[in-house]
Amino acid sequence: MLLGQALETSEMPHQAIGKVVALAVFASDALSSVAYATDEILLVLAAAGTAAFAFSLPVAGAISLLLVILTLSYRQTIFAYPGGGGAYIVARDNLGEGAAQTAGAALMTDYILTVSVSVASGVAQLVSAFPELHSFRVELALVIIAFMTIMNLRGVKESGRVFAVPTYFFVGMIGLMLGVGLFRYLTGTLPQVTGVLHPVETGVETLSLFLVLHAFSSGCTALTGVEAISNGITAFREPKSRNAATTMLWMSGILMTTFLAITFLAGQAGVVPSKDETVISQLARTIMGASTPLYLLTIAATTLILIMAANTSFADFPRLAALHAGDRFLPRQLTFRGHRLVFSWGITLLAMLASLLIVVFEADVSALIPLYAIGVFLSFTLSQAGMVVRWWKISKLKPGDTIKTHGSMLEHDPRWHWKIAINAIGAAASFVVMIIFAVTKFPQGAWIVVVLVPTLVIVFFRIHHHYQRVATELSLRGKAVQMGPRPLKTILLVDDVHAATLRMVNFVKSTGEPWEGVHIAINPEKTEQVAQKWAERLPDAPPLVILESPYRSLTQPLVDYIQAYLKERPDAFVHVILSQITFDSYWEHALHQNSSIVFKLALQSMPRVVVTDVTYQLHVHANGKPAEVAGAASSGR
């Protein structure tokens, strides 16, 4: 009912999406960042006084130039690696496994923060219009993340169609607001912002290069999500690379235009940075009128796109995690597709981690922002550096030469000079911004990411080494293989003598193997009753073996008994058969001891010990008797 009907594996090609839907799926993160990037620039510049707001447009211009560089760089990545994977695949192919895991860890951190920041920012827009909701920010954010999770578990194609509506609604409303605002500016009728509650404190610092760089790094949050399309190329319809590259151009054009226009109008309308009201809210009520439906529609559109921004992470994080898991650097469960052909484990993991951040940081955008974007610029740097290495390898090839690499095919390209220059500029610019981020935001919380990314890389390699050890232990290569029958001792574990016990006996007789019943003697009175019923009701069965348990342990006497046998017969197997009674409801299960779980945990570490469950389905309200006791009176014991 929540996730929809299951899809066959053969439906995979039909789940591919076109450019219009892809813009909503993969570009919503980047497009939504214009809703808070200008806020972050002004919040930093405010420390030097309102006169420093004049630097907001030059800072936005520098960020836009960086966007152009990154767009050109990632278009080259899209055509060079049509299989997707972005920074992770490029770094693995050209810089080695360590760089690849670093890029992956950085991107995963950024995707988790994207969900947290986007949802928290969306809630902040909502609170700007309805201040009475301020105390419910965390609860609202968690409900939104839960909704996003369910929608993405329904499939990329279906979620993309649903989320395309708010994405284009936002583009339309912001376009309308900016168009009206620019018209009013040109005609001299643009009013000034008034009535801002609780503006941030200004003039507490002197204007310095460090402060301007700090504002630049904060505004660079507008560039998060630029790499998302290169990671998700496989989700596009054919021709995948061309459609992905076109979508990236659309995204960058819309992003740059709206970002510059919002920053320009904010300066002309006298927007004041505030903890309680966003730049978009101030502009919308000033340009459209606070009492008009257009203001509320603009706030609604902004809130929705900020929520939809999280969808970019829901689309990319599971794919990236699946790549890591496929290379055995994350649990292999992350490679499994759910019944709607999406990586369900990755989607669920992302939702859990993002929700944890929302709770810890109380859905506060300003508290989350310092952690944000460092990871993505680290991945930008590694991706572009990897592409530089790739073009350098290509420069050594002659026409007609080809080299197959792990992620793509290298062949001679006469334009490698221009391409290596673009990626080199992108790598250098990304690296500089990353350093600026780390330095300017380190005391505010960026140190968490600086520590977290190397820690994740260590965890990835620990997981990888585990899988390597397991593969080595399980491998039969170079080992002498001995096949043939072994001695087998079958033990029927008996708690009581009733219909479920009879089913166990019938099962073990069906195997044709010799067997014996074993009872753990915890309660002397019960033991005597069980032994008596065993002899009376199962006269053809072997004598019941009683294992004394003076310390009332269920498992230790059985473990000792089996170990003694295996010590005498080191080539033998022991087959332990347990009875498991099942019921129609979970609460009925809870009323019973369910000791089979305890026995399995105790026996699973013992070599050459096999455990079998024989279930007895007990339908309390069902009529009729089981085949094992047909025609006999039921005593209920």
PDB file of N, CA and C in Angstrom, residues 115 119-120 123 126 136-152 163 307-308 310 314 351 354-356 358-359 363:
ATOM      1  N   VAL A 115      20.492  16.331   2.897  1.00  0.00           N
ATOM      2  CA  VAL A 115      19.139  16.036   3.380  1.00  0.00           C
ATOM      3  C   VAL A 115      18.837  16.855   4.628  1.00  0.00           C
ATOM      4  N   VAL A 119      16.136  19.983   4.324  1.00  0.00           N
ATOM      5  CA  VAL A 119      14.875  19.852   5.062  1.00  0.00           C
ATOM      6  C   VAL A 119      14.789  20.916   6.153  1.00  0.00           C
ATOM      7  N   ALA A 120      15.888  21.130   6.886  1.00  0.00           N
ATOM      8  CA  ALA A 120      15.887  22.158   7.935  1.00  0.00           C
ATOM      9  C   ALA A 120      15.641  23.536   7.338  1.00  0.00           C
ATOM     10  N   VAL A 123      11.974  23.856   6.400  1.00  0.00           N
ATOM     11  CA  VAL A 123      11.196  24.130   7.609  1.00  0.00           C
ATOM     12  C   VAL A 123      11.389  25.593   8.033  1.00  0.00           C
ATOM     13  N   LEU A 126       9.144  27.756   6.095  1.00  0.00           N
ATOM     14  CA  LEU A 126       7.781  27.610   6.597  1.00  0.00           C
ATOM     15  C   LEU A 126       7.587  28.410   7.884  1.00  0.00           C
ATOM     16  N   PHE A 136       8.193  23.471  16.719  1.00  0.00           N
ATOM     17  CA  PHE A 136       7.965  22.134  16.156  1.00  0.00           C
ATOM     18  C   PHE A 136       8.894  21.856  14.967  1.00  0.00           C
ATOM     19  N   ARG A 137      10.015  22.588  14.886  1.00  0.00           N
ATOM     20  CA  ARG A 137      10.911  22.438  13.731  1.00  0.00           C
ATOM     21  C   ARG A 137      11.420  21.012  13.571  1.00  0.00           C
ATOM     22  N   VAL A 138      11.893  20.409  14.656  1.00  0.00           N
ATOM     23  CA  VAL A 138      12.472  19.072  14.580  1.00  0.00           C
ATOM     24  C   VAL A 138      11.423  18.053  14.142  1.00  0.00           C
ATOM     25  N   GLU A 139      10.239  18.117  14.749  1.00  0.00           N
ATOM     26  CA  GLU A 139       9.183  17.169  14.411  1.00  0.00           C
ATOM     27  C   GLU A 139       8.777  17.297  12.944  1.00  0.00           C
ATOM     28  N   LEU A 140       8.638  18.538  12.465  1.00  0.00           N
ATOM     29  CA  LEU A 140       8.279  18.754  11.063  1.00  0.00           C
ATOM     30  C   LEU A 140       9.347  18.187  10.130  1.00  0.00           C
ATOM     31  N   ALA A 141      10.621  18.415  10.469  1.00  0.00           N
ATOM     32  CA  ALA A 141      11.722  17.916   9.633  1.00  0.00           C
ATOM     33  C   ALA A 141      11.718  16.391   9.563  1.00  0.00           C
ATOM     34  N   LEU A 142      11.470  15.740  10.697  1.00  0.00           N
ATOM     35  CA  LEU A 142      11.478  14.270  10.718  1.00  0.00           C
ATOM     36  C   LEU A 142      10.317  13.701   9.903  1.00  0.00           C
ATOM     37  N   VAL A 143       9.155  14.345   9.975  1.00  0.00           N
ATOM     38  CA  VAL A 143       8.009  13.894   9.177  1.00  0.00           C
ATOM     39  C   VAL A 143       8.318  14.036   7.686  1.00  0.00           C
ATOM     40  N   ILE A 144       8.962  15.127   7.309  1.00  0.00           N
ATOM     41  CA  ILE A 144       9.305  15.351   5.896  1.00  0.00           C
ATOM     42  C   ILE A 144      10.295  14.295   5.411  1.00  0.00           C
ATOM     43  N   ILE A 145      11.309  13.983   6.214  1.00  0.00           N
ATOM     44  CA  ILE A 145      12.278  12.965   5.825  1.00  0.00           C
ATOM     45  C   ILE A 145      11.591  11.602   5.669  1.00  0.00           C
ATOM     46  N   ALA A 146      10.671  11.281   6.562  1.00  0.00           N
ATOM     47  CA  ALA A 146       9.937  10.019   6.453  1.00  0.00           C
ATOM     48  C   ALA A 146       9.137   9.973   5.158  1.00  0.00           C
ATOM     49  N   PHE A 147       8.494  11.084   4.800  1.00  0.00           N
ATOM     50  CA  PHE A 147       7.733  11.147   3.548  1.00  0.00           C
ATOM     51  C   PHE A 147       8.658  10.959   2.338  1.00  0.00           C
ATOM     52  N   MET A 148       9.812  11.650   2.356  1.00  0.00           N
ATOM     53  CA  MET A 148      10.767  11.526   1.254  1.00  0.00           C
ATOM     54  C   MET A 148      11.253  10.084   1.118  1.00  0.00           C
ATOM     55  N   THR A 149      11.470   9.439   2.241  1.00  0.00           N
ATOM     56  CA  THR A 149      11.949   8.056   2.216  1.00  0.00           C
ATOM     57  C   THR A 149      10.937   7.144   1.546  1.00  0.00           C
ATOM     58  N   ILE A 150       9.680   7.268   1.927  1.00  0.00           N
ATOM     59  CA  ILE A 150       8.637   6.415   1.351  1.00  0.00           C
ATOM     60  C   ILE A 150       8.508   6.663  -0.146  1.00  0.00           C
ATOM     61  N   MET A 151       8.539   7.920  -0.550  1.00  0.00           N
ATOM     62  CA  MET A 151       8.397   8.229  -1.975  1.00  0.00           C
ATOM     63  C   MET A 151       9.549   7.661  -2.786  1.00  0.00           C
ATOM     64  N   ASN A 152      10.761   7.720  -2.252  1.00  0.00           N
ATOM     65  CA  ASN A 152      11.908   7.186  -2.991  1.00  0.00           C
ATOM     66  C   ASN A 152      11.935   5.667  -3.001  1.00  0.00           C
ATOM     67  N   PHE A 163       8.038  14.643  -7.812  1.00  0.00           N
ATOM     68  CA  PHE A 163       8.845  15.774  -7.364  1.00  0.00           C
ATOM     69  C   PHE A 163       9.131  16.780  -8.477  1.00  0.00           C
ATOM     70  N   ILE A 307      12.764  21.017   0.320  1.00  0.00           N
ATOM     71  CA  ILE A 307      12.493  19.629   0.688  1.00  0.00           C
ATOM     72  C   ILE A 307      12.892  18.697  -0.452  1.00  0.00           C
ATOM     73  N   MET A 308      12.570  19.112  -1.684  1.00  0.00           N
ATOM     74  CA  MET A 308      12.906  18.293  -2.851  1.00  0.00           C
ATOM     75  C   MET A 308      14.417  18.168  -3.045  1.00  0.00           C
ATOM     76  N   ALA A 310      16.496  17.386  -0.960  1.00  0.00           N
ATOM     77  CA  ALA A 310      16.900  16.132  -0.326  1.00  0.00           C
ATOM     78  C   ALA A 310      16.752  14.972  -1.281  1.00  0.00           C
ATOM     79  N   PHE A 314      18.716  11.346  -2.051  1.00  0.00           N
ATOM     80  CA  PHE A 314      18.032  10.053  -2.066  1.00  0.00           C
ATOM     81  C   PHE A 314      18.243   9.336  -3.395  1.00  0.00           C
ATOM     82  N   ALA A 351      18.175   8.046   5.300  1.00  0.00           N
ATOM     83  CA  ALA A 351      17.106   8.665   6.090  1.00  0.00           C
ATOM     84  C   ALA A 351      17.427   8.616   7.576  1.00  0.00           C
ATOM     85  N   ALA A 354      20.403  11.136   8.353  1.00  0.00           N
ATOM     86  CA  ALA A 354      19.952  12.534   8.241  1.00  0.00           C
ATOM     87  C   ALA A 354      19.020  12.901   9.394  1.00  0.00           C
ATOM     88  N   SER A 355      18.150  11.988   9.786  1.00  0.00           N
ATOM     89  CA  SER A 355      17.244  12.242  10.921  1.00  0.00           C
ATOM     90  C   SER A 355      18.029  12.433  12.212  1.00  0.00           C
ATOM     91  N   LEU A 356      19.097  11.647  12.361  1.00  0.00           N
ATOM     92  CA  LEU A 356      19.940  11.794  13.555  1.00  0.00           C
ATOM     93  C   LEU A 356      20.547  13.194  13.615  1.00  0.00           C
ATOM     94  N   ILE A 358      19.334  15.922  12.253  1.00  0.00           N
ATOM     95  CA  ILE A 358      18.242  16.863  12.527  1.00  0.00           C
ATOM     96  C   ILE A 358      17.976  16.953  14.027  1.00  0.00           C
ATOM     97  N   VAL A 359      17.968  15.803  14.693  1.00  0.00           N
ATOM     98  CA  VAL A 359      17.703  15.778  16.132  1.00  0.00           C
ATOM     99  C   VAL A 359      18.866  16.401  16.905  1.00  0.00           C
ATOM    100  N   ALA A 363      17.464  20.922  13.969  1.00  0.00           N
ATOM    101  CA  ALA A 363      16.979  21.471  12.697  1.00  0.00           C
ATOM    102  C   ALA A 363      17.405  22.921  12.488  1.00  0.00           C
TER     103      ALA A 363
END
